[in-house]
Each structure stands twice: as C-alpha cells, then as structure tokens.
Coordinates of C-alpha atoms and ligand atoms in Angstrom, one line a residue:
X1480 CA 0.0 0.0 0.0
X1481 CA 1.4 3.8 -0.9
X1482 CA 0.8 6.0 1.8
X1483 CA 1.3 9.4 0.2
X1484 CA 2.3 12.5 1.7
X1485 CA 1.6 14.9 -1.1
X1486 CA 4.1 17.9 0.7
X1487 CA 7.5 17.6 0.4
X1488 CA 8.1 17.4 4.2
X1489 CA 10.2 13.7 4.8
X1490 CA 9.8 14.2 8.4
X1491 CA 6.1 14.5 8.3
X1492 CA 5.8 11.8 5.9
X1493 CA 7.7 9.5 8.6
X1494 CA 5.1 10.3 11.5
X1495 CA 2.3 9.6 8.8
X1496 CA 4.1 6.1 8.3
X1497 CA 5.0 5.6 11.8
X1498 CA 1.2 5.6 12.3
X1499 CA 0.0 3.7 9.3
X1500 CA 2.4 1.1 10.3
X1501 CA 1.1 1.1 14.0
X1502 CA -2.0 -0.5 12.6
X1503 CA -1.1 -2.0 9.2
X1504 CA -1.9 -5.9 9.0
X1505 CA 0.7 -8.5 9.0
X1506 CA 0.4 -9.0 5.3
X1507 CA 0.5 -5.4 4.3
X1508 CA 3.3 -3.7 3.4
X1509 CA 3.5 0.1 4.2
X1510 CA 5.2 2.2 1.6
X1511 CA 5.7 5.8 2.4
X1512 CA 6.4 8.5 0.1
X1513 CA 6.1 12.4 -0.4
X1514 CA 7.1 14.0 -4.0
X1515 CA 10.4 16.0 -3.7
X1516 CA 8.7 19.0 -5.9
X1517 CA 6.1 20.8 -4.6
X1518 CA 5.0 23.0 -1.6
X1519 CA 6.4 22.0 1.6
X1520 CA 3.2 22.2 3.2
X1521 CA -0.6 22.2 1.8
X1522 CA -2.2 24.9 3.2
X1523 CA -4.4 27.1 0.5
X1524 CA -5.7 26.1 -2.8
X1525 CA -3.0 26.6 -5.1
X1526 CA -0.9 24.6 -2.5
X1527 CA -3.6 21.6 -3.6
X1528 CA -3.4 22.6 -7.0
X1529 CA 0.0 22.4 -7.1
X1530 CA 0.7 19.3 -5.0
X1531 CA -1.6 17.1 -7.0
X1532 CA 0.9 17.5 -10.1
X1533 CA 3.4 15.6 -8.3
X1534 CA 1.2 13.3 -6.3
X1535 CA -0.7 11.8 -9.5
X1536 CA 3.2 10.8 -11.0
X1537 CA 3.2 8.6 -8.0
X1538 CA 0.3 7.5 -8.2
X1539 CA 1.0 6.7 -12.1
X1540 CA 4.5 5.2 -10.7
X1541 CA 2.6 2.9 -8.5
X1542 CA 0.1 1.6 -11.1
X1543 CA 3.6 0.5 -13.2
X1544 CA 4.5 -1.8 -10.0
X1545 CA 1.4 -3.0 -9.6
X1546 CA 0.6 -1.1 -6.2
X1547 CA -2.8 -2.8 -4.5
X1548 CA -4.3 0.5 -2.5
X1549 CA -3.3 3.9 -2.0
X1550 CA -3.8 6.6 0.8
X1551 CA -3.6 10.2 -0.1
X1552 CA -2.2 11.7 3.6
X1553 CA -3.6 15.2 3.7
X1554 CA -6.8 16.3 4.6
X1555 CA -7.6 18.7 1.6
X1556 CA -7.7 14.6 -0.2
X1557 CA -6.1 16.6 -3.4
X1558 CA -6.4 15.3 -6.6
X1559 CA -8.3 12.4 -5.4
X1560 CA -10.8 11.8 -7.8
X1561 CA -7.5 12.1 -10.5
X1562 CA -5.8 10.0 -8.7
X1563 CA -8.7 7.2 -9.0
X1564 CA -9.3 7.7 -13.0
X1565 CA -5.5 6.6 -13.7
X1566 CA -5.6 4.4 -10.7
X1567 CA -6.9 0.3 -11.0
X1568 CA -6.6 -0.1 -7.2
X1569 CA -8.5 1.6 -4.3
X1570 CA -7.0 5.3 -3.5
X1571 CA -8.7 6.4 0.0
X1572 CA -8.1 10.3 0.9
X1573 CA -7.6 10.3 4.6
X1574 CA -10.6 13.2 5.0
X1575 CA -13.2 10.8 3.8
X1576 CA -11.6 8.1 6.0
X1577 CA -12.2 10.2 9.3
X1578 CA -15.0 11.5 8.3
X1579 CA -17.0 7.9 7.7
X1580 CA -15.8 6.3 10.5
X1581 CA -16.5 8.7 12.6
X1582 CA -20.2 9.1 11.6
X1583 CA -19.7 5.2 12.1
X1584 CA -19.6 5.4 16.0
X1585 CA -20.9 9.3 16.5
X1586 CA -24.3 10.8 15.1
X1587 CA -21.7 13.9 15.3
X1588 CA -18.2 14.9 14.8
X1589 CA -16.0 18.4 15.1
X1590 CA -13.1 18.7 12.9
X1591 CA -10.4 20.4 14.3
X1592 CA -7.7 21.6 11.9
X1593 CA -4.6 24.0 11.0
X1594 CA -5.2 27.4 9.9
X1595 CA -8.4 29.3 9.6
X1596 CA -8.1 29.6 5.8
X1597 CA -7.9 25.7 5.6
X1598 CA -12.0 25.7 7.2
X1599 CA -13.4 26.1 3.9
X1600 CA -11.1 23.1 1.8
X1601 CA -12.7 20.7 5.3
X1602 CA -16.1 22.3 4.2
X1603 CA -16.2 21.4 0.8
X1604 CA -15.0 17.8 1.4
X1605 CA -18.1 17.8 4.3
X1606 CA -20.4 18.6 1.6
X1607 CA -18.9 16.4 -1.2
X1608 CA -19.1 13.4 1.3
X1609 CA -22.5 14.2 2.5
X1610 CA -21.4 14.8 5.9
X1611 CA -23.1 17.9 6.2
X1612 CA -25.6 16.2 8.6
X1613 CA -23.0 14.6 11.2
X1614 CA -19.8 17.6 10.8
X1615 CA -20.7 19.9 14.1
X1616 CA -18.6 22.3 13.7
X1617 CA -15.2 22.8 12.0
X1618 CA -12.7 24.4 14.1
X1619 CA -8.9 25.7 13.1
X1620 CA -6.4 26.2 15.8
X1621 CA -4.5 28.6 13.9
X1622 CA -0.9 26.5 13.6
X1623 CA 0.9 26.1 10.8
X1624 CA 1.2 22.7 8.7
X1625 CA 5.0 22.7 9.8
X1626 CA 5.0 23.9 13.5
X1627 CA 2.7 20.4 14.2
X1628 CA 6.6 18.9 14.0
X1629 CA 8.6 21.8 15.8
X1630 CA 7.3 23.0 18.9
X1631 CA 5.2 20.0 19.7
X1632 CA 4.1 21.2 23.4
X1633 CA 2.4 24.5 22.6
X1634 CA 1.1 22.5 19.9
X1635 CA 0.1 20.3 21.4
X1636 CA -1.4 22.4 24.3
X1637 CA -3.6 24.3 21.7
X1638 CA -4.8 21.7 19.7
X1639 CA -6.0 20.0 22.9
X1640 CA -7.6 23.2 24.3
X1641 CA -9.9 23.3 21.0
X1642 CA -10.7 20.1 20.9
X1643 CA -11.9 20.8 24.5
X1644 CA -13.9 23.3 23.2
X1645 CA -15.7 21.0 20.7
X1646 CA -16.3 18.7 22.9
X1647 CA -17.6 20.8 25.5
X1648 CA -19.6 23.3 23.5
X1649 CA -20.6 21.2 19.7
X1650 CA -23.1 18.5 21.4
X1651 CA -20.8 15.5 19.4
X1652 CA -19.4 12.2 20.0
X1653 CA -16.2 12.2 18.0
X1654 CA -13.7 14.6 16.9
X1655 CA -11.6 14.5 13.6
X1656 CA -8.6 15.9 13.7
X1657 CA -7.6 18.0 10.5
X1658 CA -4.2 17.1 9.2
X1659 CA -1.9 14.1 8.4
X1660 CA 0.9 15.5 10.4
X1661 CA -1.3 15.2 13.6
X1662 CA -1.7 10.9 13.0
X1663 CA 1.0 11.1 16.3
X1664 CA -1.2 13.2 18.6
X1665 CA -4.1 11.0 18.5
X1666 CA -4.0 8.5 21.8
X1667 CA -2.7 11.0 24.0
X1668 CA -5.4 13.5 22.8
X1669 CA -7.8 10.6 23.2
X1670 CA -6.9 9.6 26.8
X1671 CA -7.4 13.3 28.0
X1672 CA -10.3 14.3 26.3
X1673 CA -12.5 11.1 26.7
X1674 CA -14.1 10.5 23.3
X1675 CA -13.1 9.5 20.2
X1676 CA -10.4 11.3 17.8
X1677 CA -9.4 9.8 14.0
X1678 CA -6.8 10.3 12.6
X1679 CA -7.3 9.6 8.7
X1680 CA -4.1 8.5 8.4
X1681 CA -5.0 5.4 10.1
X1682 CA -8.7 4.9 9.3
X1683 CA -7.7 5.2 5.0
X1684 CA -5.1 2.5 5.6
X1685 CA -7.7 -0.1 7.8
X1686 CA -10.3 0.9 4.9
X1687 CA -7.9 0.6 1.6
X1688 CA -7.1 -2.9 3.9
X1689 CA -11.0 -4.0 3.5
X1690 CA -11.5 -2.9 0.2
X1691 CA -8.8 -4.8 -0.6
X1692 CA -9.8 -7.7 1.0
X1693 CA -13.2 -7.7 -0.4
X1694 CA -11.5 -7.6 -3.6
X1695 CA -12.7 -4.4 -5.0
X1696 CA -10.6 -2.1 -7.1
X1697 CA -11.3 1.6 -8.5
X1698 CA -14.6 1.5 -10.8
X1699 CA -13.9 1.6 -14.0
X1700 CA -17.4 2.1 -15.1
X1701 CA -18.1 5.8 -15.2
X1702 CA -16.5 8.7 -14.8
X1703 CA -13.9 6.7 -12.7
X1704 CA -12.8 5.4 -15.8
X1705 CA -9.0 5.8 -17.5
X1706 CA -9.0 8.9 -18.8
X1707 CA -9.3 8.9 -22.9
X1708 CA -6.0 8.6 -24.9
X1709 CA -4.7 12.1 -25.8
X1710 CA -1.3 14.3 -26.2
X1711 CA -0.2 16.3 -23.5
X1712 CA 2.7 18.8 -25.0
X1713 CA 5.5 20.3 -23.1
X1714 CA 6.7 19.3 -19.8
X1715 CA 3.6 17.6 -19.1
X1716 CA 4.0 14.9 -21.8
X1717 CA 4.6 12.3 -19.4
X1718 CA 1.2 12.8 -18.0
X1719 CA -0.5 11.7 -22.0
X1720 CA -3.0 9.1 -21.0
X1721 CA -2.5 5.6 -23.2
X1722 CA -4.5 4.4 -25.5
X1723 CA -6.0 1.7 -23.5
Ligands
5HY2985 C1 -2.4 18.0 5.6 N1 -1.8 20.1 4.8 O1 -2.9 17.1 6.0 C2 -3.0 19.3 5.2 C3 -3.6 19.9 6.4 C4 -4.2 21.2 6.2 O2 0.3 19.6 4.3 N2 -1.1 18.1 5.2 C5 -0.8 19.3 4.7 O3 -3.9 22.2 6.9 O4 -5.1 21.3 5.3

C-alpha cells in the first residue's frame, strides 16, 4: 500500500508512516512516500493545485508496480478523484476516512484543523461526502502545517484546548482531527479528552485494507474510468493518458 504524503516534508511523511504502520496488518506492506517537488506544506488552494501535479506521477509510478491500494495523507484529499481515474486499485483520501468512521460510532463529529483559511477546503470535502448532517462544527487552531513537527508542546497544548472546546460546546461524540501530520497526537489526545479522535491516516489505511480484502478495485465504469487517450505537450507529456 502507498501511503502518500503529497508535501515535500520527509519528516512529516515518517510520522504519517509511523502511524500507518502502527495498525497495518501482518500481510500489508507500508510504503511511504512524499514527492520531492512541490509545496512544503498544503495549506491554500493553489498549495492543492500544485501538489496534485506531483502526487498523481506517484500514483501513475505505482500503477507501473502493480501497487494494491493507495492513501492520499492530507486532509484537503487533493487530486483524489484524478488520482482514482489513472488508478486500478482503491486510492482512500484520509478526509473521507475520518469522516465515515467517525459518523460510524458518532451521530456527530467536530473537525479540528490547521489554519483558519484551511475551514473552507474541510467544508467542501463535508459537503462532497454528504457529511453535512453529522460535521458539528469545523474548528482551526491557527498553527501552521510545519510547526505540528517543531514545537510540539504549545502544539500540542492548543490543539488540545480546542478540541476541549468542541467537545464541551458542539453536542458531538467524535472529533476528527484536520491534518496528516497530527496521526502522532491521537492516543494521548484521546486519553485526556475522553471521546473519540481519528486520525485519517489510520482509518484510510484499515479501509484501503478491506477494500482490498473484499476484492474491489477503483470502478472503472463511469467517470472513474481511464482517462481517454490524448497528447499532453511540453513538460507535461509524461502525463498523456495511453490508448487503452
Ligand atoms: C495536511 N496540509 O494534512 C494538510 C492539512 C491542512 O500539508 N497536510 C498538509 O492544513 O489542510
């Protein structure tokens, strides 16, 4: 399985593998990548627009060796539907994880996530997954993509304070939290707070696991379907879709 940090940031892609492997299954084998062009952190629009570039050349690198799931580690999920019309296998984004299993053991959730600007990316995804009727609130602490892997104890201290908040003020039973680099902060979060987080990190992987052991790969009926055959000039040749 290709967990895929779609930044730039190595580190930040070890604690996203460090926590997919936490709860891999014997037979799977984790492997972690991030793109070395790109934004170092995904944090606006054109960050997504940018970073799906990149990501969908794994993707297309992983469909050459025969890759059998893929997780898309940010919560914008960028370029997932892209990544699923070139892709045979299952690609999860780890937004839609969280966000189905947690309306799987809560009637309602909070997100809690990165910068204020980011709210409206989470929004879109809550209306795209139909989620509109079990996301509370969705709540930005304000910190920087990066910061989540410098000064981890203010970080930590804030994210926990708002997540206190939601809990205490949104009437829910589950909080998401917003970002790939938090998969680390989940069971200590979790042990003070007293209710549920996900981290999609971990809930895309245990999902790409059962689609794959249900046997079920990307549809391929639809608009899921390889894109048609067609020439891409310049430097994004590479990227011409086979005749199929
Ligand atoms: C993420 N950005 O999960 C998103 C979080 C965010 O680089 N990895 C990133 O703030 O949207």
């Amino acid at each position: 399985m290709n967990v895929i940090n779609p930044n730039t940031s190595n580190s930040m892609t070890d604690t996203i593998a460090a926590a997919a492997r936490s709860v891999a299954s014997p037979g799977t084998q984790i492997i972690a990548t991030n793109p070395s062009d790109g934004p170092a952190s995904i944090e606006s629009h054109f960050d997504e627009a940018v970073c799906s570039v990149a990501l969908l050349e794994q993707v297309m690198a992983g469909e050459h060796a025969g890759m059998d799931a893929y997780v898309i580690a940010c919560f914008g999920d960028p370029g997932l539907l892209a990544a699923r019309e070139i892709a045979r296998a299952p690609v999860l984004g780890i937004a839609e994880a969280a966000m189905h299993v947690a309306s799987m053991i809560a009637t309602r959730f909070s997100i809690v996530t990165t910068l204020d600007r980011t709210k409206i990316i989470s929004r879109h995804l809550v209306r795209n997954y139909g989620m509109e009727h079990h996301c509370a609130r969705i709540r930005a602490t304000g910190i920087e993509v990066l910061e989540l892997e410098t000064n981890t104890d203010a970080v930590f201290r804030s994210i926990l304070a708002e997540c206190q908040q939601a809990r205490d003020e949104d009437d829910i039973g589950a909080i998401v939290l917003g970002c790939g680099g938090m998969a680390h902060l989940v069971d200590e979060l979790q042990q003070q707070l007293g209710l549920p987080v996900i981290d999609g990190v971990v809930a895309a992987v245990k999902l790409a696991e059962a689609l794959v052991g249900l046997g079920l790969n990307t549809s391929k009926a639809g608009d899921l379907d390889y894109p048609s055959a067609k020439h891409y000039r310049g430097k994004f040749a590479h990227f011409s879709p086979p005749r199929r």
